[in-house]
PDB file of C-alpha atoms and ligand atoms in Angstrom:
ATOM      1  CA  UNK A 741    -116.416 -54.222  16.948  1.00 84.00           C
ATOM      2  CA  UNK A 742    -114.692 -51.428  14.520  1.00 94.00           C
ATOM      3  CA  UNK A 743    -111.782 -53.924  14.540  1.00 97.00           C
ATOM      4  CA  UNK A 744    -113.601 -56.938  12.839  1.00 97.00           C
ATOM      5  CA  UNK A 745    -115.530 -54.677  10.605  1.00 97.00           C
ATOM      6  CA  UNK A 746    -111.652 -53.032   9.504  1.00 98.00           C
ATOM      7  CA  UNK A 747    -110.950 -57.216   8.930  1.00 98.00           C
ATOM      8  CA  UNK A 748    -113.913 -57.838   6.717  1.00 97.00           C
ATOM      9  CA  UNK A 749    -113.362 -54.307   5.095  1.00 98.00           C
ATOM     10  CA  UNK A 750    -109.854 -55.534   4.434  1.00 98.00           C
ATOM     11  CA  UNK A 751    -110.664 -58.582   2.589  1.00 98.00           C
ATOM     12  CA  UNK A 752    -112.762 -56.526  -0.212  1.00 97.00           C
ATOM     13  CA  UNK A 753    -109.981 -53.836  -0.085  1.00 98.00           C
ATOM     14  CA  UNK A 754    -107.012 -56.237  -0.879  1.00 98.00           C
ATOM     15  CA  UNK A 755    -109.543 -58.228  -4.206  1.00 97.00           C
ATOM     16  CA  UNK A 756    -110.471 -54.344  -5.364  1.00 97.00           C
ATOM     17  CA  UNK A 757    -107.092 -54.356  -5.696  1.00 97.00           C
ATOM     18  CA  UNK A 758    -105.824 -57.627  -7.505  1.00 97.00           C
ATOM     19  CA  UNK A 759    -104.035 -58.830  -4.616  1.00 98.00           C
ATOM     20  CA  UNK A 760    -106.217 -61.716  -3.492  1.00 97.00           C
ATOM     21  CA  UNK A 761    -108.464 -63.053  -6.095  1.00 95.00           C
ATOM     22  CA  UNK A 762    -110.830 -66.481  -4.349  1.00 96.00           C
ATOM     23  CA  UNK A 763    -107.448 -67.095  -2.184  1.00 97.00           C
ATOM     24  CA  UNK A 764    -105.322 -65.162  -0.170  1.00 98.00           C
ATOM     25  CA  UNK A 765    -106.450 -64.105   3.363  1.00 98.00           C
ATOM     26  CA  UNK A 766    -105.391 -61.379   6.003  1.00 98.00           C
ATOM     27  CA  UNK A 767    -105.664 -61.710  10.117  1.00 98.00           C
ATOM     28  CA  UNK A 768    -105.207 -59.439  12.959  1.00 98.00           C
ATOM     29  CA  UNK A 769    -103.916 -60.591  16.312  1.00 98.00           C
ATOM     30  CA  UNK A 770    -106.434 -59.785  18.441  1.00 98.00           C
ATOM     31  CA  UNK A 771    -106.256 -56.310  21.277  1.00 97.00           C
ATOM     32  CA  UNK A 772    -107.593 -58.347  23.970  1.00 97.00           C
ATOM     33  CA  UNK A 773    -105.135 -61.403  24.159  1.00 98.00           C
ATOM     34  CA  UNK A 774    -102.014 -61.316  22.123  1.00 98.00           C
ATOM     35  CA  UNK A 775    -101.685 -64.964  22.505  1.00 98.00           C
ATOM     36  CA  UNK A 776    -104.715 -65.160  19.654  1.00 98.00           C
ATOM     37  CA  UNK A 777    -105.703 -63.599  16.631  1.00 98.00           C
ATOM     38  CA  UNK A 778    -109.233 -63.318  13.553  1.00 98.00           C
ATOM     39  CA  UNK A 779    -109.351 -64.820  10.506  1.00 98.00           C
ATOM     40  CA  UNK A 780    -111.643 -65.647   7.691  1.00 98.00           C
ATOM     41  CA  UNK A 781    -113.058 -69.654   7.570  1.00 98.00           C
ATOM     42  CA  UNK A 782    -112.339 -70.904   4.733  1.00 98.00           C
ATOM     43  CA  UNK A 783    -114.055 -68.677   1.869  1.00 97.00           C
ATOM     44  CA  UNK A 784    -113.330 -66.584  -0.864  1.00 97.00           C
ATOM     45  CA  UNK A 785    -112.449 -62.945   0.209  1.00 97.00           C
ATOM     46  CA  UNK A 786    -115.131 -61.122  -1.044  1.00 95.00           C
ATOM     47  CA  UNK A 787    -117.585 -63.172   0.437  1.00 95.00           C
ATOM     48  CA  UNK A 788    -116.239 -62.653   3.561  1.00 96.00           C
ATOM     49  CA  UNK A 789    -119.039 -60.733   6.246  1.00 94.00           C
ATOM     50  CA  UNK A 790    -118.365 -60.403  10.024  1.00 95.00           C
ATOM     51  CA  UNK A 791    -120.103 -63.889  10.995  1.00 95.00           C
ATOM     52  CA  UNK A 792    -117.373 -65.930   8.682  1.00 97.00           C
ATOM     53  CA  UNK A 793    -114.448 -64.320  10.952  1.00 98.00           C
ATOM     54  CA  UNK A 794    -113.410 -67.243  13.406  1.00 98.00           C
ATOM     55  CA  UNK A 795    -110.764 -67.014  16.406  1.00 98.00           C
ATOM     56  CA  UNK A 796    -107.585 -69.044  16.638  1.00 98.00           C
ATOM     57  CA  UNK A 797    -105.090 -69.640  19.119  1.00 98.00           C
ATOM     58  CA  UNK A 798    -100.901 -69.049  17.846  1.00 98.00           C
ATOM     59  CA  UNK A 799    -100.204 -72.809  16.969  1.00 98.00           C
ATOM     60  CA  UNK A 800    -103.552 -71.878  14.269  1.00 98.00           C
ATOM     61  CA  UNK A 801    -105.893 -74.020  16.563  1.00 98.00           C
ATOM     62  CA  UNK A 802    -109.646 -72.774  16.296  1.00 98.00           C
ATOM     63  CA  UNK A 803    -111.178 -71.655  19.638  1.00 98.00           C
ATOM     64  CA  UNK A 804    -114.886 -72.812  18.457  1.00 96.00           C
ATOM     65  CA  UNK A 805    -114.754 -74.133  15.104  1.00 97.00           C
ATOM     66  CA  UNK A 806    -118.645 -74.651  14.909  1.00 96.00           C
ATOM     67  CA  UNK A 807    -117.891 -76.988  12.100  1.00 96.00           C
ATOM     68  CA  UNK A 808    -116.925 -74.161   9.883  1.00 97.00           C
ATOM     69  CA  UNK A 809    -113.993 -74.845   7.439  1.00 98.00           C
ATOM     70  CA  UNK A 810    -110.731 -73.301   7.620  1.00 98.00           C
ATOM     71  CA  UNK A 811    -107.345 -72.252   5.330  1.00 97.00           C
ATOM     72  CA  UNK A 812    -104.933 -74.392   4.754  1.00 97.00           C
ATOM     73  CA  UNK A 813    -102.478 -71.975   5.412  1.00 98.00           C
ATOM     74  CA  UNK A 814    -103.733 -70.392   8.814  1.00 98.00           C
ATOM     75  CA  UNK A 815    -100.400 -71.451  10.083  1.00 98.00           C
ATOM     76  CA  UNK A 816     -98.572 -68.700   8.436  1.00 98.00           C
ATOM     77  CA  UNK A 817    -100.796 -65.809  10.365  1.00 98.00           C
ATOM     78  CA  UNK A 818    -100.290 -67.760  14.009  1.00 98.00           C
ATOM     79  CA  UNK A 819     -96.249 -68.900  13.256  1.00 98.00           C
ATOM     80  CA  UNK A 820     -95.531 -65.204  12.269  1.00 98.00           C
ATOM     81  CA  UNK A 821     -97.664 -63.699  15.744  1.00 98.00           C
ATOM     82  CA  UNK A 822     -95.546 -66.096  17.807  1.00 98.00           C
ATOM     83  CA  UNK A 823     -91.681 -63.969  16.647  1.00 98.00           C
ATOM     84  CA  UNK A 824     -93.005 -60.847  15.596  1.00 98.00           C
ATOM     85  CA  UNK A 825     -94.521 -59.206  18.935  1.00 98.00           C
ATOM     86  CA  UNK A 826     -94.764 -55.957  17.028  1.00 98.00           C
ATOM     87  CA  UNK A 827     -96.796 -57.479  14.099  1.00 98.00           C
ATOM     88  CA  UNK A 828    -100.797 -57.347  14.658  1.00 98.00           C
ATOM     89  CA  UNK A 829    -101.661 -57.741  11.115  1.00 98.00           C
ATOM     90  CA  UNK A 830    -100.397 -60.531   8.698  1.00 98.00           C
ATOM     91  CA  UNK A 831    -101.748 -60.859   5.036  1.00 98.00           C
ATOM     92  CA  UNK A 832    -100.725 -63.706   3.228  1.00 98.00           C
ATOM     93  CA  UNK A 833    -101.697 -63.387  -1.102  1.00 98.00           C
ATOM     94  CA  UNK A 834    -100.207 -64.520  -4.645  1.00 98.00           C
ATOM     95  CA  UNK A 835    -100.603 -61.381  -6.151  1.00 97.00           C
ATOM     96  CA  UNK A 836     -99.568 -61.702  -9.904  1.00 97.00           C
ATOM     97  CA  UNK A 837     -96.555 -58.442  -9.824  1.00 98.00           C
ATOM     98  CA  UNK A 838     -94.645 -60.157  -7.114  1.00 98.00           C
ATOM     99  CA  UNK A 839     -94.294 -63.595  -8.314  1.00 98.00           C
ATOM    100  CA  UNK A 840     -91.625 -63.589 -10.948  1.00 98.00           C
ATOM    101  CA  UNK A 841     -89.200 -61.404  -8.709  1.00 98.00           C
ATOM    102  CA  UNK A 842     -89.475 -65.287  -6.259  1.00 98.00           C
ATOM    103  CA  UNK A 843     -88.423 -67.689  -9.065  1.00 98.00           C
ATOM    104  CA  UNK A 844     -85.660 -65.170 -10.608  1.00 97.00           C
ATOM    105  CA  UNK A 845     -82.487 -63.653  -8.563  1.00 96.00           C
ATOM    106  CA  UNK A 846     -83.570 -59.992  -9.110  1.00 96.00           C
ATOM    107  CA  UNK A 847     -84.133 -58.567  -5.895  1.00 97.00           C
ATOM    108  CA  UNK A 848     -87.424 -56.465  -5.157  1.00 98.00           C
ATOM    109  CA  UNK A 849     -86.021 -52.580  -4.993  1.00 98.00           C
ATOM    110  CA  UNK A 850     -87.250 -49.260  -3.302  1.00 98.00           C
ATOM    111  CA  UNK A 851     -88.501 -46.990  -6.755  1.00 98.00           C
ATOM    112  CA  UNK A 852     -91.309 -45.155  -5.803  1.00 98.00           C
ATOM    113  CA  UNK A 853     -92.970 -43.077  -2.915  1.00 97.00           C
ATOM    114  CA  UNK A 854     -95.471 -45.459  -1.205  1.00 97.00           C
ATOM    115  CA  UNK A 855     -93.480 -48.664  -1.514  1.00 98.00           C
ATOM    116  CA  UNK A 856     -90.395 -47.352   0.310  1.00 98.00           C
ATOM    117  CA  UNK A 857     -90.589 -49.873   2.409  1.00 98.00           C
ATOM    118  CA  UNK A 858     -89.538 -52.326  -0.144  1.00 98.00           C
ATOM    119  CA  UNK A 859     -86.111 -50.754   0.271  1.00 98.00           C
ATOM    120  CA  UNK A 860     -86.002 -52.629   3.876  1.00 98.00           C
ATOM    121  CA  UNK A 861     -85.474 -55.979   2.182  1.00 98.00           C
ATOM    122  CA  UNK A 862     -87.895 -58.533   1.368  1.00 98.00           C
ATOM    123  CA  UNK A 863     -86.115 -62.242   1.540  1.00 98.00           C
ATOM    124  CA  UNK A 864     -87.443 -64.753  -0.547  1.00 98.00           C
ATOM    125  CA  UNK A 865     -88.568 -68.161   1.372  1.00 98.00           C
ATOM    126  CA  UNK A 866     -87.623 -71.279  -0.751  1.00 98.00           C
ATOM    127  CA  UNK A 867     -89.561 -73.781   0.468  1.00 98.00           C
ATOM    128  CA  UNK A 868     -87.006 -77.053  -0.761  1.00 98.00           C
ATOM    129  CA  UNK A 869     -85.107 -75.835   1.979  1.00 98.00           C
ATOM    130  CA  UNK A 870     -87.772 -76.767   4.741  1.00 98.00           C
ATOM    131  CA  UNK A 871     -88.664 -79.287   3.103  1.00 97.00           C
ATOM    132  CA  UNK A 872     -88.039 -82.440   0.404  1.00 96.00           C
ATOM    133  CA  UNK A 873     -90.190 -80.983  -3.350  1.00 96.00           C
ATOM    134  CA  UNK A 874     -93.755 -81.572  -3.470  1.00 96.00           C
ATOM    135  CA  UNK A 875     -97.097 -79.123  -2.502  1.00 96.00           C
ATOM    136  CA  UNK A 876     -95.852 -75.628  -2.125  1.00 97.00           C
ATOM    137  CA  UNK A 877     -98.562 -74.376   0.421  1.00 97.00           C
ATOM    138  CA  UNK A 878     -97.621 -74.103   4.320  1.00 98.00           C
ATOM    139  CA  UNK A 879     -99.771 -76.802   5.806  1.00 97.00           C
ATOM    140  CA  UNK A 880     -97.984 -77.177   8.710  1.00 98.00           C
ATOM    141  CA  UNK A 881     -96.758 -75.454  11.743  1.00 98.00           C
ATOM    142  CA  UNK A 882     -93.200 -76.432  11.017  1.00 98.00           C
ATOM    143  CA  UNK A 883     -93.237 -74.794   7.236  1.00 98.00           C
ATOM    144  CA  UNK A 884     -95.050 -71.626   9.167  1.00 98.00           C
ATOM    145  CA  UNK A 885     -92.516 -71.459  11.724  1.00 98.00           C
ATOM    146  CA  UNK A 886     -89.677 -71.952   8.953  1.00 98.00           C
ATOM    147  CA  UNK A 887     -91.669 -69.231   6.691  1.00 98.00           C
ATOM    148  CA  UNK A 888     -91.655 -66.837   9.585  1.00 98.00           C
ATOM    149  CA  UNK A 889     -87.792 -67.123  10.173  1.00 98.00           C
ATOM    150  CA  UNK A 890     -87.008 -65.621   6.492  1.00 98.00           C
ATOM    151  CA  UNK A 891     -89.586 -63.648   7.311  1.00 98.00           C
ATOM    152  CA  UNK A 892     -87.422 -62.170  10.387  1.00 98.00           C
ATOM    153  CA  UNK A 893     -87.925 -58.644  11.214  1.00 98.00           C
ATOM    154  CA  UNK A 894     -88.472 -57.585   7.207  1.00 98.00           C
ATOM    155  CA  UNK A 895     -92.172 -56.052   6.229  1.00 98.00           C
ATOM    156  CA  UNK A 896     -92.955 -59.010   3.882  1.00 98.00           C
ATOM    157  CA  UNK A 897     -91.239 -61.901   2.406  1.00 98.00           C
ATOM    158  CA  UNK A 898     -91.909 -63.453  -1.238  1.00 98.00           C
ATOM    159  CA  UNK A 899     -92.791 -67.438  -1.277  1.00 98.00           C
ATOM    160  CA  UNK A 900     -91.016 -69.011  -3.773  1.00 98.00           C
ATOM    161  CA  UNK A 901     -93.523 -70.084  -7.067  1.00 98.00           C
ATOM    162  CA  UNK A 902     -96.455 -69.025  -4.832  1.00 98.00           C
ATOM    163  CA  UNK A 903     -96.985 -65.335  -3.050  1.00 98.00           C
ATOM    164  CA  UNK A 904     -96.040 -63.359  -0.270  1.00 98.00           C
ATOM    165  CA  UNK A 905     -96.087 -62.772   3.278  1.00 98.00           C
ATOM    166  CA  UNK A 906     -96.624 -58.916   4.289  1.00 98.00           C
ATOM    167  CA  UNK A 907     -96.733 -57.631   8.150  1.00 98.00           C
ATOM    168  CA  UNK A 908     -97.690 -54.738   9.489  1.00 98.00           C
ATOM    169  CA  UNK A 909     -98.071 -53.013  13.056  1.00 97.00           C
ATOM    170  CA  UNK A 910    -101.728 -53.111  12.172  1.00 97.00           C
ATOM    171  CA  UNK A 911    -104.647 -53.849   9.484  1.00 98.00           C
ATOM    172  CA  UNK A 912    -103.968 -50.807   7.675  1.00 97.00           C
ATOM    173  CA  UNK A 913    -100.297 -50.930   7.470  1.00 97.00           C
ATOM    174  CA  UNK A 914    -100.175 -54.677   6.260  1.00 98.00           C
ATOM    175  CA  UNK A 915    -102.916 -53.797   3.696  1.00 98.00           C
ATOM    176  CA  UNK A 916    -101.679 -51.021   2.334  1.00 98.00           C
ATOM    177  CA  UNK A 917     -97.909 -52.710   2.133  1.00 98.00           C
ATOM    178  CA  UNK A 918     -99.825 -55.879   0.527  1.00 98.00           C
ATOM    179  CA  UNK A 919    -101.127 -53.464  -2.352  1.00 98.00           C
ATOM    180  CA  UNK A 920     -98.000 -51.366  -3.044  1.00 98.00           C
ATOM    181  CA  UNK A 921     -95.770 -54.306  -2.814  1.00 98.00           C
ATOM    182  CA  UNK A 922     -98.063 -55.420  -5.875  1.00 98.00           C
ATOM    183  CA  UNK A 923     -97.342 -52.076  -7.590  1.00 98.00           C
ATOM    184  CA  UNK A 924     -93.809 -51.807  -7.224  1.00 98.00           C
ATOM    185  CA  UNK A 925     -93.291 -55.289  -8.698  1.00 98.00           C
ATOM    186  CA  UNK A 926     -95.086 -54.382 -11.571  1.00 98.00           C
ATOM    187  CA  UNK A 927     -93.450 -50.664 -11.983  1.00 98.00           C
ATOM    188  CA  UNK A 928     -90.092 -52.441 -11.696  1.00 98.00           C
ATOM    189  CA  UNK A 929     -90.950 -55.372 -14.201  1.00 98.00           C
ATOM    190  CA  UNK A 930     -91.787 -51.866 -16.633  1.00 98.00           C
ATOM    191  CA  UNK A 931     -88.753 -50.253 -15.512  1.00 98.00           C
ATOM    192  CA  UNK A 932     -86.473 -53.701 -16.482  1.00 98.00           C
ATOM    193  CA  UNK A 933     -88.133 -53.730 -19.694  1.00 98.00           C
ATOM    194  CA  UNK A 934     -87.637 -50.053 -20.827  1.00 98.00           C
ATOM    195  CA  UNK A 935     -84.223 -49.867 -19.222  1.00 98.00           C
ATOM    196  CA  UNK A 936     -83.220 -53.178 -21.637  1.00 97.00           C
ATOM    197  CA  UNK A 937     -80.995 -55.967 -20.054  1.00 93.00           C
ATOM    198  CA  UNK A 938     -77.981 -54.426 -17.819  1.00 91.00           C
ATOM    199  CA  UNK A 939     -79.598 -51.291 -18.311  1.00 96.00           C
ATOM    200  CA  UNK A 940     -79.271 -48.468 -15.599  1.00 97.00           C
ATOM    201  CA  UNK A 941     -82.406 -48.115 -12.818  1.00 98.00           C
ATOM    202  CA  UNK A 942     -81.918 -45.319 -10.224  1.00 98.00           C
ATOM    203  CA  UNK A 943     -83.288 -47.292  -6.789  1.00 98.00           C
ATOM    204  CA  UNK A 944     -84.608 -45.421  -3.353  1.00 98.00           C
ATOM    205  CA  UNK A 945     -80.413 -45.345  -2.018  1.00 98.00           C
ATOM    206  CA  UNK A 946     -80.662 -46.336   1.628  1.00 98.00           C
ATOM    207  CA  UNK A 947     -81.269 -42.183   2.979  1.00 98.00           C
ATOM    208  CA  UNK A 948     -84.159 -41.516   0.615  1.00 98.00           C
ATOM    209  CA  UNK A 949     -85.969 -44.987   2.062  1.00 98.00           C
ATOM    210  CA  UNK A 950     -85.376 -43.887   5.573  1.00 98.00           C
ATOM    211  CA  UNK A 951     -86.269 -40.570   5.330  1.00 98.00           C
ATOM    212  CA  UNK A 952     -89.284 -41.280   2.817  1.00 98.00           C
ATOM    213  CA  UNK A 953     -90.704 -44.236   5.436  1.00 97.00           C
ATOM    214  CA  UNK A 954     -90.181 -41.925   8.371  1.00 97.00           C
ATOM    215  CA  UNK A 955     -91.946 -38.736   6.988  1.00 97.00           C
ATOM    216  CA  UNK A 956     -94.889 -41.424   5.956  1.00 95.00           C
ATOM    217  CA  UNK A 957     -94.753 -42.186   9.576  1.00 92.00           C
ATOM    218  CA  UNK A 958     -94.791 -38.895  11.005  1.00 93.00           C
ATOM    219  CA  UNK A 959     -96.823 -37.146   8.964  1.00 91.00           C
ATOM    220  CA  UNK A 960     -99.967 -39.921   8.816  1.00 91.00           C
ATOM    221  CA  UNK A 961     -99.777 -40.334   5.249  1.00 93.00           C
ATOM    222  CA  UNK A 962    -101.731 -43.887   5.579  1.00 95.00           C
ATOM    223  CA  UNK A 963    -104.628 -42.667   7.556  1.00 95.00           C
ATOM    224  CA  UNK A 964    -105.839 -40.769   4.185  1.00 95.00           C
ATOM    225  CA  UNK A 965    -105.266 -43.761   2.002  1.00 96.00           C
ATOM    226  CA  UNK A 966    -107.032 -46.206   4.578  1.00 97.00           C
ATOM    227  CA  UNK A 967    -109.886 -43.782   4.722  1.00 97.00           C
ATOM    228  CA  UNK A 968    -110.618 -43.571   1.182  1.00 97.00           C
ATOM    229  CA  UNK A 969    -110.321 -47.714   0.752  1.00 98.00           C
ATOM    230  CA  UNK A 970    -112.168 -48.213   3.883  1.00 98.00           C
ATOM    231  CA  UNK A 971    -114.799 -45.781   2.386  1.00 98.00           C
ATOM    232  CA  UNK A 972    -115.460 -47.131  -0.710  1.00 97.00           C
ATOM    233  CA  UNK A 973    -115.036 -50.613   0.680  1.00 97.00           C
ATOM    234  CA  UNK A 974    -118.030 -49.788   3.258  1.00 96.00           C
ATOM    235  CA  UNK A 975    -119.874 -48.058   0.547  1.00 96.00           C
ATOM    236  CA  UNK A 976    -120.240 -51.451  -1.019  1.00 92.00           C
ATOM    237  CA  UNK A 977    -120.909 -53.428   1.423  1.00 90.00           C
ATOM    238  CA  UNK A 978    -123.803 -51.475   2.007  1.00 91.00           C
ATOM    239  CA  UNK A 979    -125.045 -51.187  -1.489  1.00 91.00           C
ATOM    240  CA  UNK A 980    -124.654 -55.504  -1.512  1.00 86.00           C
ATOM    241  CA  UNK A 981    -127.118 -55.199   1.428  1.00 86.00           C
ATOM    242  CA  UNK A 982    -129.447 -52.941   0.077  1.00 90.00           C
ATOM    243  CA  UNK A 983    -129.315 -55.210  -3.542  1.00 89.00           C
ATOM    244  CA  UNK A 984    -129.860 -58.339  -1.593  1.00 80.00           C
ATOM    245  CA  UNK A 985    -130.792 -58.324   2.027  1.00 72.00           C
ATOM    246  CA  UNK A 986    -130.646 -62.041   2.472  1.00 61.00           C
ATOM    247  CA  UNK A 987    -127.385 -61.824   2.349  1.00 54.00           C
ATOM    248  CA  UNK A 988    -127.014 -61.558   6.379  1.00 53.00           C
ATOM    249  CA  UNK A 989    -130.263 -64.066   7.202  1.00 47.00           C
ATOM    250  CA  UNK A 990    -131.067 -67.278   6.530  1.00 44.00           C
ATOM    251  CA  UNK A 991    -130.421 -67.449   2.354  1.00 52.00           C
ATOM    252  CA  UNK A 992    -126.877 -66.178   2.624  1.00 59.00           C
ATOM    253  CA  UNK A 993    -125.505 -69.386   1.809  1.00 57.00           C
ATOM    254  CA  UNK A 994    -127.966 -69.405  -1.656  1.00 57.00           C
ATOM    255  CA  UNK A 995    -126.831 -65.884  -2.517  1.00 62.00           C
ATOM    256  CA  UNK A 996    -122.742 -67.504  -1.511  1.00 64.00           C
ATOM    257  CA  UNK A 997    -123.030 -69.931  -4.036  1.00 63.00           C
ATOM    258  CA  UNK A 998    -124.696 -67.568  -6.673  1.00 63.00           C
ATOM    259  CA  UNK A 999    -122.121 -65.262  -6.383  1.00 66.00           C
ATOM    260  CA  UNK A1000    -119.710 -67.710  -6.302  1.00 65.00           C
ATOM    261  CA  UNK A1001    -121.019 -69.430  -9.739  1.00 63.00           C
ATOM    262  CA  UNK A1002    -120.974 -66.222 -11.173  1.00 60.00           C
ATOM    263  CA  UNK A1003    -117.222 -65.835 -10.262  1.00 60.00           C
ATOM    264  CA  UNK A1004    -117.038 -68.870 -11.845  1.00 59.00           C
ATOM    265  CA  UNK A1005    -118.707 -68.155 -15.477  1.00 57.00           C
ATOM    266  CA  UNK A1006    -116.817 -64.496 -15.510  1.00 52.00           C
ATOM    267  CA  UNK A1007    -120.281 -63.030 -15.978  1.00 47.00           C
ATOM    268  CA  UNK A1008    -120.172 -61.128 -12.447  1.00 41.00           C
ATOM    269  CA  UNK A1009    -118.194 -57.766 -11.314  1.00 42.00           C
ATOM    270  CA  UNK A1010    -114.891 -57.643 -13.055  1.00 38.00           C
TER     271      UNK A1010
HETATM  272 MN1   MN B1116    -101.076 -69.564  -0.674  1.00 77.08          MN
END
């Protein structure tokens, strides 16, 4: 199905570009029963091929587990699917850019083209007010639920000391939001520093977000960028494939933990 293959495509997308690294994970809710959604088992997101995507139902139950491991934070993809009817696409990542702008008071702001979107607010969820301090991940349909709330009907929320939440109306949209909300962190972390403390920025004003997200609408602007990711993404898989055709049979799991030792040691892909 071209919309499992656009998942696992999606996975290698969002590590080629620093916004999941052996965590983070992205879903869809799936065309044939809105009441469910595909996601990963519990694996790092490079490794992730067609046979590791499992089916869950929205309160993040597994419809045939098979044994196979799953996230933690699944919750956050089924609790999000359950308010956001126009959501079908849910990545949930720590990328490094967005991380300081959830411990500080400086809000995320629209600066640049292709994160517009930024300029139609991204809340920050703190999680000591769902719950007493201790583990920061959302392990529980209640912290899910409370996530998607702040979540409300903004493109992405940041997670307090952890990551970020990003929606979209489909895989492409929620990747592609995932990986410029990464950029425009870091482009207005650069822009802080050169502008000094208290010194001037000029932000997207309100017109220039609407207008800018609404051409990008309009004109299709995303279907080039998701074909050249998509591309190159597909281009590799293929190339893994050809380099090691176990991968898909019976030695996969070898070739898993090869890979995954290699991770490990630094000695593999950058
Ligand atoms: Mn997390």
């Amino acid at each position: 199905m071209r919309l499992i293959e656009d998942l696992v495509l999606s996975y290698r997308i969002l590590a080629a570009h620093g916004v999941v690294d052996a965590y983070g994970h992205i879903s869809v809710r799936s065309p044939s029963d809105p009441n469910r959604y595909f996601l990963a088992r519990s694996i790092a997101p490079e490794l992730v091929t067609e046979d590791d995507i499992m089916e869950f139902d929205l309160d993040s139950n597994p419809v045939d587990q098979r044994g196979r491991g799953m996230y933690l934070e699944r919750y956050i993809h089924g609790e999000v699917y359950k308010v956001r009817p126009d959501v079908h696409s849910v990545v949930h990542n720590h990328s490094p850019s967005v991380i300081p702008f959830g411990v500080t008071t400086v809000p995320l702001r629209p600066l640049f083209n292709t994160a517009a979107f930024v300029g139609e607010g991204i809340p920050t969820f703190e999680i000591r007010d769902f719950q007493p301090s201790g583990d920061i991940i959302i392990k529980t349909p209640q912290l899910g639920a409370a996530l998607a709330g702040v979540v409300g009907r903004h493109p992405a929320a940041l997670m307090r000391g952890h990551g970020s939440v990003v929606v979209g109306a489909s895989i492409p949209a929620a990747v592609i939001r995932s990986i410029y909300l990464e950029l425009s962190a870091k482009l207005q972390t650069q822009a802080m520093l050169i502008a000094g403390p208290g010194g001037p920025i000029t932000f997207y004003d309100d017109a220039e977000v609407a207008a800018t997200t609404a051409r990008q609408d309009s004109a299709r602007t995303w279907e080039r960028t998701w074909d050249l990711w998509r591309t190159k993404a597909k281009a590799e898989l293929a190339a893994e494939a050809r380099r090691s055709p176990a991968r898909s049979g019976t030695d996969s799991r070898i070739l898993q933990l090869w890979r995954r030792a290699q991770t490990a040691c630094g000695c593999g892909r950058p």
